[in-house]
C-alpha positions as a Python dict, from the first residue, in 0.01 Angstrom:
ca = {
    (1, 'M'): (0, 0, 0),
    (2, 'R'): (256, -262, 91),
    (3, 'Y'): (503, -201, 378),
    (4, 'S'): (816, -390, 512),
    (5, 'R'): (834, -639, 789),
    (6, 'R'): (1133, -445, 947),
    (7, 'S'): (912, -145, 980),
    (8, 'G'): (703, -326, 1242),
    (9, 'V'): (900, -171, 1549),
    (10, 'D'): (744, -106, 1888),
    (11, 'P'): (637, 249, 1989),
    (12, 'F'): (873, 449, 2188),
    (13, 'I'): (649, 437, 2524),
    (14, 'V'): (782, 762, 2670),
    (15, 'M'): (675, 944, 2361),
    (16, 'D'): (326, 819, 2400),
    (17, 'V'): (343, 939, 2778),
    (18, 'M'): (462, 1287, 2654),
    (19, 'E'): (164, 1296, 2420),
    (20, 'Q'): (-81, 1208, 2710),
    (21, 'A'): (79, 1477, 2928),
    (22, 'R'): (54, 1730, 2646),
    (23, 'A'): (-324, 1647, 2608),
    (24, 'A'): (-367, 1686, 2979),
    (25, 'E'): (-205, 2025, 2965),
    (26, 'E'): (-422, 2128, 2674),
    (27, 'A'): (-727, 2040, 2877),
    (28, 'G'): (-613, 2279, 3153),
    (29, 'R'): (-416, 2050, 3378),
    (30, 'H'): (-82, 2157, 3505),
    (31, 'V'): (166, 1856, 3471),
    (32, 'I'): (519, 1803, 3617),
    (33, 'H'): (716, 1630, 3363),
    (34, 'M'): (947, 1355, 3502),
    (35, 'E'): (889, 1136, 3201),
    (36, 'V'): (1138, 1239, 2942),
    (37, 'G'): (1517, 1263, 2942),
    (38, 'Q'): (1550, 1621, 2828),
    (39, 'P'): (1721, 1903, 3042),
    (40, 'G'): (1490, 2183, 3152),
    (41, 'S'): (1750, 2418, 3027),
    (42, 'G'): (1833, 2535, 2678),
    (43, 'A'): (2151, 2551, 2456),
    (44, 'P'): (2403, 2783, 2647),
    (45, 'A'): (2405, 3154, 2571),
    (46, 'A'): (2759, 3116, 2409),
    (47, 'A'): (2617, 2861, 2161),
    (48, 'R'): (2319, 3084, 2079),
    (49, 'A'): (2557, 3384, 2027),
    (50, 'R'): (2795, 3181, 1798),
    (51, 'L'): (2512, 3087, 1582),
    (52, 'S'): (2365, 3422, 1565),
    (53, 'A'): (2703, 3561, 1446),
    (54, 'E'): (2772, 3299, 1193),
    (55, 'M'): (2404, 3337, 1044),
    (56, 'E'): (2472, 3709, 989),
    (57, 'A'): (2799, 3640, 821),
    (58, 'G'): (2656, 3432, 546),
    (59, 'P'): (2461, 3117, 449),
    (60, 'L'): (2503, 2801, 637),
    (61, 'G'): (2535, 2554, 354),
    (62, 'Y'): (2640, 2185, 347),
    (63, 'T'): (2952, 2100, 548),
    (64, 'V'): (3161, 1787, 474),
    (65, 'A'): (2995, 1463, 539),
    (66, 'L'): (3200, 1404, 861),
    (67, 'G'): (3144, 1764, 995),
    (68, 'R'): (3337, 2072, 1056),
    (69, 'P'): (3700, 2018, 1121),
    (70, 'D'): (3708, 2286, 1382),
    (71, 'L'): (3436, 2107, 1588),
    (72, 'R'): (3580, 1766, 1535),
    (73, 'A'): (3915, 1905, 1693),
    (74, 'G'): (3698, 2075, 1978),
    (75, 'I'): (3553, 1713, 2046),
    (76, 'A'): (3911, 1546, 2043),
    (77, 'A'): (4023, 1806, 2286),
    (78, 'L'): (3761, 1725, 2529),
    (79, 'Y'): (3871, 1365, 2536),
    (80, 'D'): (4212, 1483, 2647),
    (81, 'E'): (4055, 1713, 2909),
    (82, 'W'): (3795, 1463, 3049),
    (83, 'Y'): (3989, 1113, 3005),
    (84, 'G'): (4341, 1201, 2921),
    (85, 'V'): (4292, 1032, 2573),
    (86, 'D'): (4494, 1167, 2286),
    (87, 'L'): (4235, 1135, 2011),
    (88, 'D'): (4291, 1218, 1646),
    (89, 'P'): (4028, 1454, 1526),
    (90, 'A'): (4015, 1262, 1204),
    (91, 'R'): (3835, 971, 1381),
    (92, 'V'): (3555, 1202, 1519),
    (93, 'V'): (3250, 1179, 1298),
    (94, 'L'): (2967, 1425, 1345),
    (95, 'T'): (2620, 1290, 1324),
    (96, 'A'): (2257, 1374, 1300),
    (97, 'G'): (2210, 1323, 1672),
    (98, 'A'): (2321, 1029, 1851),
    (99, 'S'): (2034, 842, 1685),
    (100, 'G'): (2205, 901, 1356),
    (101, 'A'): (2536, 780, 1498),
    (102, 'F'): (2368, 457, 1601),
    (103, 'I'): (2230, 405, 1236),
    (104, 'L'): (2571, 462, 1089),
    (105, 'A'): (2746, 227, 1357),
    (106, 'F'): (2501, -46, 1311),
    (107, 'T'): (2510, -15, 931),
    (108, 'A'): (2890, -23, 940),
    (109, 'L'): (2954, -307, 1171),
    (110, 'F'): (2676, -560, 1106),
    (111, 'D'): (2522, -744, 825),
    (112, 'A'): (2147, -825, 809),
    (113, 'G'): (2043, -1109, 1034),
    (114, 'E'): (2331, -1077, 1271),
    (115, 'K'): (2281, -1070, 1658),
    (116, 'V'): (2358, -785, 1876),
    (117, 'G'): (2357, -812, 2250),
    (118, 'L'): (2219, -546, 2483),
    (119, 'G'): (2148, -546, 2861),
    (120, 'E'): (1800, -483, 2996),
    (121, 'P'): (1695, -251, 3137),
    (122, 'G'): (1832, -37, 2839),
    (123, 'Y'): (1747, 231, 2598),
    (124, 'P'): (1461, 93, 2397),
    (125, 'S'): (1544, 255, 2067),
    (126, 'Y'): (1868, 24, 2047),
    (127, 'R'): (1635, -271, 1993),
    (128, 'Q'): (1404, -91, 1740),
    (129, 'I'): (1683, 64, 1532),
    (130, 'L'): (1835, -290, 1516),
    (131, 'K'): (1511, -429, 1412),
    (132, 'A'): (1458, -165, 1140),
    (133, 'L'): (1797, -237, 994),
    (134, 'S'): (1704, -610, 983),
    (135, 'L'): (1932, -710, 1265),
    (136, 'E'): (1837, -910, 1576),
    (137, 'P'): (1853, -754, 1910),
    (138, 'V'): (1942, -1010, 2172),
    (139, 'G'): (1833, -889, 2510),
    (140, 'F'): (1960, -1025, 2832),
    (141, 'Q'): (1860, -956, 3201),
    (142, 'T'): (2124, -775, 3387),
    (143, 'T'): (2108, -792, 3776),
    (144, 'P'): (2112, -553, 4073),
    (145, 'E'): (2431, -726, 4194),
    (146, 'N'): (2610, -611, 3872),
    (147, 'R'): (2457, -257, 3887),
    (148, 'Y'): (2215, -347, 3605),
    (149, 'Q'): (2532, -345, 3361),
    (150, 'P'): (2644, -629, 3142),
    (151, 'V'): (2923, -866, 3257),
    (152, 'P'): (3138, -1089, 3035),
    (153, 'G'): (2946, -1396, 3121),
    (154, 'D'): (2633, -1256, 2954),
    (155, 'L'): (2793, -1270, 2628),
    (156, 'T'): (2727, -1563, 2383),
    (157, 'D'): (2928, -1678, 2090),
    (158, 'D'): (2665, -1611, 1843),
    (159, 'M'): (2673, -1248, 1908),
    (160, 'A'): (2819, -1014, 1649),
    (161, 'G'): (2822, -714, 1890),
    (162, 'L'): (2747, -570, 2220),
    (163, 'I'): (2606, -227, 2315),
    (164, 'V'): (2693, -77, 2652),
    (165, 'A'): (2590, 241, 2829),
    (166, 'S'): (2739, 417, 3109),
    (167, 'P'): (2602, 607, 3259),
    (168, 'A'): (2295, 396, 3153),
    (169, 'N'): (1941, 500, 3071),
    (170, 'P'): (1717, 399, 3261),
    (171, 'S'): (1919, 296, 3559),
    (172, 'G'): (2191, 572, 3588),
    (173, 'T'): (2448, 334, 3672),
    (174, 'M'): (2821, 340, 3554),
    (175, 'L'): (3077, 92, 3481),
    (176, 'D'): (3418, 170, 3640),
    (177, 'K'): (3739, 96, 3430),
    (178, 'P'): (3804, -267, 3525),
    (179, 'A'): (3445, -351, 3452),
    (180, 'L'): (3437, -187, 3116),
    (181, 'G'): (3784, -317, 3038),
    (182, 'A'): (3660, -670, 3100),
    (183, 'L'): (3384, -610, 2865),
    (184, 'V'): (3622, -461, 2610),
    (185, 'E'): (3842, -763, 2644),
    (186, 'A'): (3571, -1022, 2621),
    (187, 'C'): (3422, -873, 2296),
    (188, 'A'): (3780, -863, 2142),
    (189, 'D'): (3847, -1221, 2248),
    (190, 'R'): (3510, -1324, 2050),
    (191, 'G'): (3566, -1104, 1751),
    (192, 'M'): (3276, -918, 1855),
    (193, 'A'): (3217, -516, 1781),
    (194, 'L'): (3161, -309, 2090),
    (195, 'I'): (2956, 12, 2084),
    (196, 'S'): (2987, 224, 2388),
    (197, 'D'): (2706, 479, 2456),
    (198, 'E'): (2843, 778, 2642),
    (199, 'I'): (2579, 1031, 2589),
    (200, 'Y'): (2536, 1107, 2958),
    (201, 'H'): (2907, 1170, 3009),
    (202, 'G'): (2957, 1501, 3191),
    (203, 'L'): (2656, 1407, 3416),
    (204, 'Q'): (2803, 1203, 3691),
    (205, 'Y'): (2781, 1227, 4072),
    (206, 'E'): (2940, 914, 4209),
    (207, 'G'): (3310, 912, 4075),
    (208, 'R'): (3383, 1011, 3702),
    (209, 'A'): (3271, 854, 3404),
    (210, 'V'): (3524, 614, 3211),
    (211, 'S'): (3525, 616, 2830),
    (212, 'A'): (3579, 303, 2655),
    (213, 'L'): (3863, 474, 2445),
    (214, 'E'): (4067, 449, 2781),
    (215, 'C'): (4054, 73, 2719),
    (216, 'S'): (4091, 37, 2354),
    (217, 'D'): (4077, 208, 2013),
    (218, 'D'): (3913, -85, 1843),
    (219, 'L'): (3555, 14, 1918),
    (220, 'Y'): (3289, 263, 1842),
    (221, 'V'): (3183, 530, 2083),
    (222, 'V'): (2866, 723, 2070),
    (223, 'N'): (2808, 1061, 2217),
    (224, 'S'): (2586, 1360, 2174),
    (225, 'F'): (2521, 1734, 2239),
    (226, 'S'): (2176, 1644, 2381),
    (227, 'K'): (2233, 1589, 2751),
    (228, 'Y'): (2533, 1745, 2922),
    (229, 'F'): (2533, 2006, 2655),
    (230, 'S'): (2158, 2073, 2686),
    (231, 'M'): (2089, 2094, 2309),
    (232, 'T'): (1841, 1790, 2252),
    (233, 'G'): (1637, 1962, 1964),
    (234, 'W'): (1946, 2067, 1785),
    (235, 'R'): (2008, 1711, 1674),
    (236, 'L'): (2382, 1684, 1682),
    (237, 'G'): (2580, 1374, 1793),
    (238, 'W'): (2921, 1217, 1717),
    (239, 'L'): (3092, 893, 1671),
    (240, 'V'): (3448, 782, 1737),
    (241, 'V'): (3564, 514, 1529),
    (242, 'P'): (3890, 317, 1460),
    (243, 'E'): (4111, 482, 1215),
    (244, 'D'): (4054, 217, 940),
    (245, 'H'): (3668, 270, 976),
    (246, 'V'): (3661, 645, 902),
    (247, 'R'): (3626, 602, 524),
    (248, 'I'): (3367, 335, 573),
    (249, 'V'): (3148, 548, 794),
    (250, 'E'): (3212, 854, 577),
    (251, 'R'): (3079, 681, 270),
    (252, 'L'): (2759, 590, 460),
    (253, 'A'): (2726, 936, 593),
    (254, 'Q'): (2768, 1099, 249),
    (255, 'N'): (2481, 892, 118),
    (256, 'M'): (2246, 862, 423),
    (257, 'F'): (2277, 1208, 550),
    (258, 'I'): (2476, 1430, 324),
    (259, 'C'): (2611, 1601, 637),
    (260, 'P'): (2497, 1688, 998),
    (261, 'P'): (2287, 2010, 1053),
    (262, 'H'): (2520, 2297, 1012),
    (263, 'A'): (2345, 2537, 1241),
    (264, 'A'): (2382, 2285, 1513),
    (265, 'Q'): (2758, 2241, 1449),
    (266, 'V'): (2796, 2610, 1481),
    (267, 'A'): (2613, 2621, 1810),
    (268, 'A'): (2808, 2336, 1939),
    (269, 'L'): (3145, 2528, 1891),
    (270, 'G'): (2990, 2794, 2134),
    (271, 'A'): (2886, 2530, 2368),
    (272, 'L'): (3249, 2400, 2386),
    (273, 'S'): (3370, 2743, 2464),
    (274, 'P'): (3495, 2811, 2813),
    (275, 'E'): (3184, 3053, 2873),
    (276, 'G'): (2965, 2770, 2743),
    (277, 'R'): (3120, 2518, 2955),
    (278, 'A'): (3090, 2713, 3277),
    (279, 'E'): (2719, 2750, 3209),
    (280, 'L'): (2677, 2383, 3144),
    (281, 'D'): (2858, 2291, 3474),
    (282, 'A'): (2619, 2497, 3657),
    (283, 'H'): (2341, 2282, 3511),
    (284, 'R'): (2504, 1981, 3666),
    (285, 'D'): (2491, 2153, 3996),
    (286, 'V'): (2130, 2179, 3957),
    (287, 'Y'): (2090, 1809, 3876),
    (288, 'T'): (2321, 1731, 4183),
    (289, 'V'): (2039, 1902, 4403),
    (290, 'N'): (1771, 1745, 4210),
    (291, 'R'): (1909, 1395, 4249),
    (292, 'R'): (1932, 1438, 4631),
    (293, 'L'): (1565, 1571, 4641),
    (294, 'M'): (1455, 1290, 4414),
    (295, 'L'): (1613, 1007, 4609),
    (296, 'E'): (1495, 1136, 4940),
    (297, 'G'): (1149, 1234, 4835),
    (298, 'L'): (1070, 902, 4640),
    (299, 'A'): (1185, 700, 4931),
    (300, 'K'): (924, 894, 5167),
    (301, 'A'): (674, 824, 4903),
    (302, 'G'): (734, 442, 4919),
    (303, 'F'): (948, 419, 4598),
    (304, 'D'): (1271, 309, 4806),
    (305, 'K'): (1408, 6, 4577),
    (306, 'V'): (1610, 214, 4339),
    (307, 'A'): (1903, 151, 4121),
    (308, 'P'): (2207, 329, 4240),
    (309, 'A'): (2187, 667, 4037),
    (310, 'D'): (2565, 718, 3952),
    (311, 'G'): (2480, 942, 3652),
    (312, 'A'): (2256, 1080, 3386),
    (313, 'F'): (1934, 1235, 3533),
    (314, 'Y'): (1719, 930, 3621),
    (315, 'V'): (1596, 724, 3917),
    (316, 'Y'): (1498, 373, 3815),
    (317, 'A'): (1259, 215, 4082),
    (318, 'D'): (1127, -136, 4156),
    (319, 'V'): (756, -73, 4213),
    (320, 'S'): (665, -426, 4244),
    (321, 'D'): (514, -350, 4601),
    (322, 'H'): (259, -134, 4447),
    (323, 'T'): (172, -246, 4090),
    (324, 'D'): (227, -521, 3841),
    (325, 'D'): (118, -307, 3560),
    (326, 'S'): (350, 4, 3533),
    (327, 'L'): (173, 138, 3220),
    (328, 'A'): (-167, 159, 3421),
    (329, 'F'): (19, 291, 3724),
    (330, 'C'): (171, 570, 3514),
    (331, 'A'): (-162, 660, 3371),
    (332, 'E'): (-307, 665, 3729),
    (333, 'I'): (-27, 892, 3843),
    (334, 'L'): (-57, 1127, 3549),
    (335, 'R'): (-448, 1130, 3610),
    (336, 'E'): (-454, 1165, 3978),
    (337, 'A'): (-138, 1365, 4071),
    (338, 'G'): (-52, 1547, 3755),
    (339, 'V'): (289, 1399, 3734),
    (340, 'A'): (409, 1226, 3406),
    (341, 'V'): (661, 937, 3459),
    (342, 'T'): (770, 647, 3223),
    (343, 'P'): (673, 281, 3274),
    (344, 'G'): (965, 40, 3278),
    (345, 'L'): (819, -155, 2993),
    (346, 'D'): (1005, 89, 2761),
    (347, 'F'): (1338, -40, 2881),
    (348, 'D'): (1279, -408, 2991),
    (349, 'P'): (1009, -628, 2835),
    (350, 'V'): (1070, -892, 3101),
    (351, 'R'): (1059, -693, 3438),
    (352, 'G'): (928, -356, 3305),
    (353, 'A'): (587, -404, 3430),
    (354, 'T'): (696, -358, 3792),
    (355, 'T'): (944, -63, 3727),
    (356, 'L'): (919, 311, 3665),
    (357, 'R'): (1168, 572, 3548),
    (358, 'F'): (1183, 915, 3709),
    (359, 'S'): (1373, 1195, 3542),
    (360, 'Y'): (1506, 1491, 3750),
    (361, 'A'): (1625, 1698, 3448),
    (362, 'R'): (1386, 1975, 3512),
    (363, 'S'): (1416, 2267, 3731),
    (364, 'T'): (1462, 2213, 4106),
    (365, 'A'): (1122, 2385, 4156),
    (366, 'D'): (959, 2132, 3938),
    (367, 'I'): (1115, 1821, 4127),
    (368, 'E'): (1006, 1974, 4452),
    (369, 'E'): (643, 2013, 4345),
    (370, 'G'): (652, 1684, 4164),
    (371, 'I'): (776, 1490, 4480),
    (372, 'A'): (509, 1661, 4694),
    (373, 'R'): (245, 1539, 4443),
    (374, 'L'): (375, 1191, 4452),
    (375, 'Q'): (389, 1166, 4819),
    (376, 'A'): (35, 1292, 4846),
    (377, 'F'): (-74, 1056, 4575),
    (378, 'M'): (96, 762, 4741),
    (379, 'A'): (-61, 846, 5087),
    (380, 'S'): (-396, 879, 4955),
    (381, 'R'): (-358, 544, 4758),
    (382, 'S'): (-267, 352, 5086),
    (383, 'S'): (-523, 506, 5301),
}
């Protein structure tokens, strides 16, 4: 059977690591999961209670393509609370996960063959979704001096758009308002579309996260209920788009997705409640402890060259003193220490052979055990 050239995307390596960890667990091993960017907690109790009540009240059929108006209003209120931004709920588009938001954004903004810039290291699915949509990802190497974030000098005139993420995956670094504003201005000057990935907002430890909407309305913002809201498997995200793009995205959403999952929208309303938010803020307190343990513990294990972990729940480490094959190194760590971590090749095709990403999204007990195993493994490896 024939297949398209654009279907030839690379695998998402962290998913392969998850499968290797699952096979090890099936064989009887106890594995500490530091590979996947998934909270160890589930949806807050208020989210589950809200869904249970609405399921008893009647069927959860289609919603309108842009999503439930009450949830869009709740999200708009969050922008006022977090950033002081007065956002019209009509500009909020609920999506089938942040992945669905990227598909809609890329389709709405770019024509086949156009180039879209993205900094490396960065989230690997940006590249693969762009390729699958017959777009050309243009990766460029960010630097430690710029906190592994893009700067205006990285842009080229042949780019139709730029993707930025703050806090970033895998580095956890954030852009302050002047740095983000400079990128917004540089894109506007070149007629480039800017897409700001803000799915780790709510999870920051060094200053507050800045939304691109504080700098301009003439851009796209992507967010999700997966990370801060602890609802990964519910597959619900959102886009904020300029007013004159709402109908463009709505037409695409109607045809591509019909509507976002209704059950997830109901649960999200519960997550946005005061009770839900209180539980979610307590999760962040756990990540704060885990972050400190991870940074201290990794340094003692010999992983002391790390990116500033401003937000999200990752530590990105330069392991060039230990290996030039991060894929094999991760396999060795899983085999010998029973700890699953992600090779940097997922995030940076140029430097990723000498980097690893560690996630501290699980319980504190898991993080403590994983660090102890890593320290013992590295000590035995150097003896």
